[in-house]
């Protein structure tokens, strides 16, 4: 029986998780592959720390080239993350004819086209199940079981840290800062959790999903992103009064020649299936033209779930190598010659309903002034909540609108925020019904 | 560019759906495959009915052998269902070296081992994504993205008709017969919906999931099954009072040398993610040893979702054929030489909590007599609801138990049902926490 040899570059949380799966489930994996799969070498700058998994010290090296240059190694697993060395390692490994597995969402989102092209040019496979949704096999579903569909709508809760924070805020009405502090203490968030809470991490993952859906790398910088840092318990409570739940969503919609692509806090109806995805869980809700609505739910991060996803890619590649399969599945499961470029619809041209919270002095006529500005910008109001007079300070005026154009909304808010009766910046949350057709 | 030729046997709902996908999304499919995919022939005994999709009459034949014997046809798609001709057609097609796609859950559940062996012997692929969960790509997830895991727990809502009926009963408290009558009128249920409501259809699908999880065909007849026909709105309401929801679940649990495998109504906590899967939707909740809890949700039946799943298999096979890949993935994604047989744990040896509704005359001491019998059988009670006296007829006595042994429960119920104070058969619903570890 042949023996597939794997090299792992990066022995942090995910690397240790992948190694742990390969070690604990070696017999299952042999049955799946029809050959045994062995880790020949693990490279990391730190070869001394205890990773919580027993590992033969002889496997460890600080030199990644010992993996990339080793002719015996069939599969290179890149798990260092980031945009610098990781890219070089992957490109070199592919040039040397090695199949590559990576979990590097930032790299795929920002330089995916280079990697996909190189994989096809070198005739190797590039697999990245762990890059989106942790253990959730969403990449495989889009490349496989859903491959007959045009994707009309993709909505994802793709960042567990921000979903944890929003869940806590939605249940206990703690302010953002207090929740983050606790999440850091409990190990649910990094300190500071910048890329998690500012939407960057979710946008990276969205870029990958869009590329898979439409068969072409997307321009990452064109994805609009906005984080959760300015959300308050008050806004979450008002949203609930209107029958909504606030989630940080990554959204993509097919709009014919263009695609909507954005990450920001969204008010979705409380009975939408994504509204019930809580704590550190991730979920991806998809609508295909034939399959209709689908949901995939699971743990989006963590050593064991992410290790599960990395090893599923190793199994698939190892099976092909053991079977001497020469055929190649393109990284995005579309053949390049059919590829079209994807352009992202400018944010300002989108239309949707909005939630506004205005901070205004408590004086007669203020509501009329604000709604006057909205009316001039073609924004019509469906509901208003105006809370009773407070002894000190301004009163919040909360509104939901009909569908309005983002560009008009931004202009109106800018006018309103400069009014002398308005005491603070207006808070805005976009509203979504959660279905593909408006 | 090569041209992959497909033959479809069976032009009912699913056959027409698959043809519709191939037709409408031909350009997308060409991009996925790297070659065009054409339906060369469709066989059905009825070639005259309108299937709601435009089809060239010249493609149609009443003779399936025109497909099986056609050397130009690469992929045979069996969509007639049932246990008779379908099996012969599939075996013959494989013997002639053709790859096969099927949606035939009954055949796979009851004769899967013969088909899997034949596929491996003939060196062809046998794919069946549409056999479980309609459009939900659960087969691909288990063979692919989750392949590194041992499956500890599988819980599925696998029959849309029974889930629709239970959802309606749970919301409107209509009796079973009234809901079924309406479901038949609305086209959500067949008339009569026997295999849907008696658990057979869900058990077929469960057999397939277990085979995939553990790499070996399972003995279908050993799967315990019980339908929803004796559930009443009263029981559903009592379950709700206890904080539960009633669902027809297909359950499998890894118990070391044996596997639990059963289909029956289950009370699951209202906050379990499966409790929120309603109407005709299906969902599969899985726990893997590394990935943790995962959920897959979508439409479990219908022309377009099932067509989507059938065509995803056609795409995968066509891509391999176009790429001249010789390698073979075994039907259950485990290599035969590693396969162990799966034995199902006898139902009577299982332990779990139970719900009972006793119908007893309203007389002092009755509750004590019933609980005495339970105590003698080692069944201890956690909660009791006894409703007030009614003018006519018996009063229900409703109980929840601690974990008890199924064999003891059956003996106790048999004793109780023969007591002279008991006026009707005791209703029993099994209770489940919905997690792998008890």
Coordinates of C-alpha atoms in Angstrom, one line a residue, chain A residues 82-363:
Chain A
X82 CA -1.1 36.2 6.4
X83 CA 0.0 37.8 3.1
X84 CA 3.7 37.6 3.1
X85 CA 5.6 34.3 3.3
X86 CA 2.5 32.2 2.9
X87 CA 2.1 33.3 -0.7
X88 CA 5.7 32.6 -1.6
X89 CA 5.6 29.2 0.0
X90 CA 2.4 28.2 -1.9
X91 CA 3.6 29.5 -5.3
X92 CA 7.0 27.7 -4.9
X93 CA 5.3 24.5 -3.8
X94 CA 3.0 24.5 -6.8
X95 CA 5.9 25.2 -9.1
X96 CA 7.6 22.1 -7.7
X97 CA 4.5 20.2 -8.7
X98 CA 3.0 19.8 -5.2
X99 CA -0.7 19.9 -4.4
X100 CA -1.5 22.5 -1.8
X101 CA -4.0 22.8 1.0
X102 CA -4.4 26.2 2.7
X103 CA -6.7 27.8 5.2
X104 CA -5.5 31.3 4.3
X105 CA -8.6 33.4 3.7
X106 CA -6.8 36.7 3.5
X107 CA -4.4 35.5 0.9
X108 CA -7.1 33.8 -1.2
X109 CA -9.3 36.9 -1.0
X110 CA -6.6 39.4 -1.9
X111 CA -4.3 37.3 -4.2
X112 CA -6.5 34.4 -5.2
X113 CA -6.3 35.0 -8.9
X114 CA -2.5 34.6 -8.8
X115 CA -2.8 31.3 -6.9
X116 CA -5.6 29.9 -9.0
X117 CA -3.7 30.7 -12.2
X118 CA -0.5 29.2 -10.9
X119 CA -2.4 26.0 -9.8
X120 CA -3.8 25.5 -13.3
X121 CA -0.5 26.4 -15.0
X122 CA 1.4 23.8 -12.8
X123 CA -1.3 21.2 -13.1
X124 CA -1.7 20.8 -9.3
X125 CA -4.7 21.1 -7.1
X126 CA -5.3 23.9 -4.6
X127 CA -7.8 23.2 -1.9
X128 CA -9.1 25.5 0.8
X129 CA -12.1 24.1 2.6
X130 CA -10.9 25.5 5.9
X131 CA -10.7 29.1 4.7
X132 CA -14.5 29.8 5.1
X133 CA -16.8 28.6 7.9
X134 CA -14.2 26.5 9.8
X135 CA -15.5 23.0 9.9
X136 CA -18.5 23.7 7.8
X137 CA -18.0 22.1 4.3
X138 CA -19.3 25.0 2.4
X139 CA -16.5 25.1 -0.2
X140 CA -17.2 21.5 -1.1
X141 CA -20.9 22.1 -1.2
X142 CA -20.5 25.0 -3.7
X143 CA -18.0 23.1 -5.8
X144 CA -19.9 19.9 -5.6
X145 CA -23.5 19.3 -4.5
X146 CA -24.7 22.8 -5.5
X147 CA -22.7 23.0 -8.7
X148 CA -25.7 22.9 -11.0
X149 CA -27.1 26.2 -9.6
X150 CA -26.7 29.8 -10.2
X151 CA -26.4 31.5 -6.8
X152 CA -28.9 34.3 -6.4
X153 CA -28.3 35.0 -2.8
X154 CA -25.5 34.3 -0.3
X155 CA -25.9 35.5 3.3
X156 CA -23.3 34.4 5.8
X157 CA -22.5 34.8 9.5
X158 CA -18.8 34.2 8.8
X159 CA -17.2 35.6 11.9
X160 CA -17.7 33.8 15.2
X161 CA -16.2 36.4 17.4
X162 CA -18.5 39.2 16.2
X163 CA -21.5 36.8 16.3
X164 CA -20.6 36.0 19.9
X165 CA -20.4 39.7 20.8
X166 CA -23.8 40.4 19.1
X167 CA -25.5 37.5 20.7
X168 CA -24.4 38.6 24.1
X169 CA -25.4 42.2 23.4
X170 CA -28.8 41.0 22.2
X171 CA -29.5 39.0 25.3
X172 CA -28.0 41.0 28.1
X173 CA -27.9 44.6 26.6
X174 CA -24.4 45.1 27.7
X175 CA -22.4 47.8 25.9
X176 CA -20.0 46.7 23.2
X177 CA -16.9 47.4 25.2
X178 CA -18.0 45.3 28.2
X179 CA -18.8 42.3 26.0
X180 CA -15.5 42.5 24.2
X181 CA -13.6 42.7 27.4
X182 CA -15.3 39.6 28.7
X183 CA -14.9 37.8 25.3
X184 CA -11.1 38.5 25.4
X185 CA -10.9 37.2 29.0
X186 CA -12.8 34.0 28.1
X187 CA -10.6 33.4 25.0
X188 CA -13.4 33.9 22.5
X189 CA -11.8 37.0 21.0
X190 CA -8.3 38.2 20.3
X191 CA -7.0 41.3 22.0
X192 CA -7.8 43.6 20.2
X193 CA -10.2 41.7 17.9
X194 CA -9.8 44.2 15.1
X195 CA -10.2 42.2 12.0
X196 CA -13.0 40.2 13.5
X197 CA -15.1 43.1 14.5
X198 CA -14.4 45.5 11.6
X199 CA -15.7 43.2 9.0
X200 CA -12.4 42.4 7.3
X201 CA -12.4 38.7 8.2
X202 CA -15.9 38.2 7.0
X203 CA -15.2 40.2 3.8
X204 CA -12.2 37.9 3.1
X205 CA -14.5 34.9 3.4
X206 CA -17.2 36.5 1.3
X207 CA -14.7 37.2 -1.5
X208 CA -13.9 33.4 -1.6
X209 CA -17.6 32.4 -1.7
X210 CA -18.3 34.9 -4.5
X211 CA -15.3 33.6 -6.5
X212 CA -16.6 30.0 -6.1
X213 CA -20.2 31.0 -7.0
X214 CA -19.3 32.8 -10.2
X215 CA -16.0 31.2 -11.1
X216 CA -13.7 34.1 -11.0
X217 CA -11.6 36.0 -8.4
X218 CA -13.3 39.1 -7.2
X219 CA -11.7 42.5 -6.4
X220 CA -11.5 42.4 -2.7
X221 CA -11.2 46.1 -2.2
X222 CA -14.5 46.6 -3.9
X223 CA -16.4 44.8 -1.2
X224 CA -18.0 47.3 1.1
X225 CA -17.3 46.6 4.8
X226 CA -18.5 48.0 8.1
X227 CA -18.0 46.5 11.5
X228 CA -20.0 46.2 14.7
X229 CA -18.0 48.6 16.9
X230 CA -20.6 51.4 16.8
X231 CA -23.6 49.3 17.6
X232 CA -25.2 50.0 21.0
X233 CA -27.6 48.0 23.2
X234 CA -30.2 50.7 22.5
X235 CA -30.1 50.0 18.8
X236 CA -30.3 46.3 19.3
X237 CA -33.3 46.8 21.6
X238 CA -35.1 49.1 19.1
X239 CA -34.4 46.6 16.4
X240 CA -36.0 43.9 18.5
X241 CA -39.1 46.1 19.1
X242 CA -39.5 46.3 15.3
X243 CA -39.3 42.5 15.1
X244 CA -35.7 42.3 13.9
X245 CA -32.4 40.8 15.1
X246 CA -29.0 42.5 14.4
X247 CA -26.3 40.3 12.8
X248 CA -23.0 41.0 11.1
X249 CA -23.8 39.6 7.7
X250 CA -21.7 39.0 4.6
X251 CA -24.1 39.4 1.6
X252 CA -23.8 38.7 -2.1
X253 CA -26.5 38.9 -4.6
X254 CA -26.6 38.2 -8.3
X255 CA -27.7 41.4 -10.1
X256 CA -27.3 40.3 -13.7
X257 CA -24.1 41.9 -15.0
X258 CA -23.0 42.8 -11.5
X259 CA -22.9 41.4 -8.0
X260 CA -23.8 43.0 -4.7
X261 CA -21.1 42.3 -2.2
X262 CA -21.0 43.8 1.3
X263 CA -20.3 43.1 5.0
X264 CA -22.1 45.2 7.6
X265 CA -24.5 44.9 10.5
X266 CA -28.0 43.9 9.2
X267 CA -31.4 43.9 10.8
X268 CA -33.0 40.6 9.7
X269 CA -36.5 39.4 10.7
X270 CA -36.4 37.4 13.9
X271 CA -38.0 34.4 12.2
X272 CA -35.3 34.2 9.6
X273 CA -33.2 31.1 10.1
X274 CA -30.0 33.1 10.3
X275 CA -31.5 35.1 13.3
X276 CA -31.3 31.9 15.3
X277 CA -27.6 31.3 14.7
X278 CA -26.0 32.4 17.9
X279 CA -22.8 32.6 19.9
X280 CA -19.6 31.5 18.1
X281 CA -21.5 29.5 15.4
X282 CA -21.2 30.4 11.8
X283 CA -23.8 29.8 9.1
X284 CA -24.1 30.2 5.4
X285 CA -27.6 30.7 3.9
X286 CA -27.6 30.2 0.1
X287 CA -30.3 30.4 -2.5
X288 CA -29.7 28.6 -5.8
X289 CA -31.9 28.9 -8.9
X290 CA -32.9 25.2 -8.6
X291 CA -32.1 24.1 -5.1
X292 CA -33.9 27.0 -3.4
X293 CA -32.9 28.0 0.1
X294 CA -30.2 26.1 1.9
X295 CA -28.4 26.6 5.2
X296 CA -25.1 25.2 6.5
X297 CA -24.3 25.6 10.2
X298 CA -21.4 24.7 12.4
X299 CA -18.4 26.0 14.3
X300 CA -16.5 28.5 12.2
X301 CA -13.2 28.4 14.1
X302 CA -11.3 26.4 16.6
X303 CA -8.5 23.9 16.4
X304 CA -10.6 20.7 16.0
X305 CA -13.3 22.0 13.5
X306 CA -10.7 23.8 11.3
X307 CA -8.4 20.7 11.6
X308 CA -11.4 18.6 10.3
X309 CA -11.7 20.8 7.2
X310 CA -8.0 20.9 6.5
X311 CA -7.7 17.1 6.7
X312 CA -10.8 16.6 4.4
X313 CA -8.8 18.4 1.7
X314 CA -5.7 16.2 2.5
X315 CA -7.9 13.1 2.2
X316 CA -9.3 14.2 -1.1
X317 CA -5.9 15.0 -2.6
X318 CA -4.3 11.8 -1.1
X319 CA -7.0 9.7 -2.6
X320 CA -6.3 11.1 -6.0
X321 CA -2.6 10.7 -5.6
X322 CA -3.0 7.1 -4.4
X323 CA -5.2 6.4 -7.3
X324 CA -2.8 8.0 -9.8
X325 CA -5.5 10.4 -11.0
X326 CA -4.1 12.9 -13.4
X327 CA -7.3 14.9 -13.9
X328 CA -7.5 18.2 -12.3
X329 CA -10.4 20.1 -10.8
X330 CA -9.8 23.8 -11.2
X331 CA -9.5 25.6 -7.8
X332 CA -12.8 27.5 -8.4
X333 CA -14.5 24.4 -10.0
X334 CA -15.0 26.4 -13.2
X335 CA -12.8 26.1 -16.2
X336 CA -10.8 29.2 -16.8
X337 CA -11.7 29.5 -20.5
X338 CA -15.3 30.1 -19.4
X339 CA -14.5 32.6 -16.8
X340 CA -16.0 36.1 -16.8
X341 CA -14.8 38.9 -14.6
X342 CA -17.1 39.8 -11.7
X343 CA -17.8 43.4 -11.1
X344 CA -19.2 44.6 -7.8
X345 CA -22.2 46.9 -7.9
X346 CA -21.2 50.3 -6.2
X347 CA -22.7 50.5 -2.7
X348 CA -24.2 53.9 -3.4
X349 CA -26.5 52.5 -6.1
X350 CA -28.1 49.9 -3.8
X351 CA -31.6 50.2 -2.5
X352 CA -32.9 48.8 0.8
X353 CA -34.9 49.7 3.9
X354 CA -33.0 51.5 6.7
X355 CA -33.1 51.9 10.4
X356 CA -32.1 55.4 11.7
X357 CA -31.6 56.5 15.3
X358 CA -31.4 60.3 15.5
X359 CA -30.1 62.1 18.6
X360 CA -32.0 65.3 18.7
X361 CA -33.0 67.9 21.3
X362 CA -36.4 67.5 22.8
X363 CA -38.2 70.5 21.2

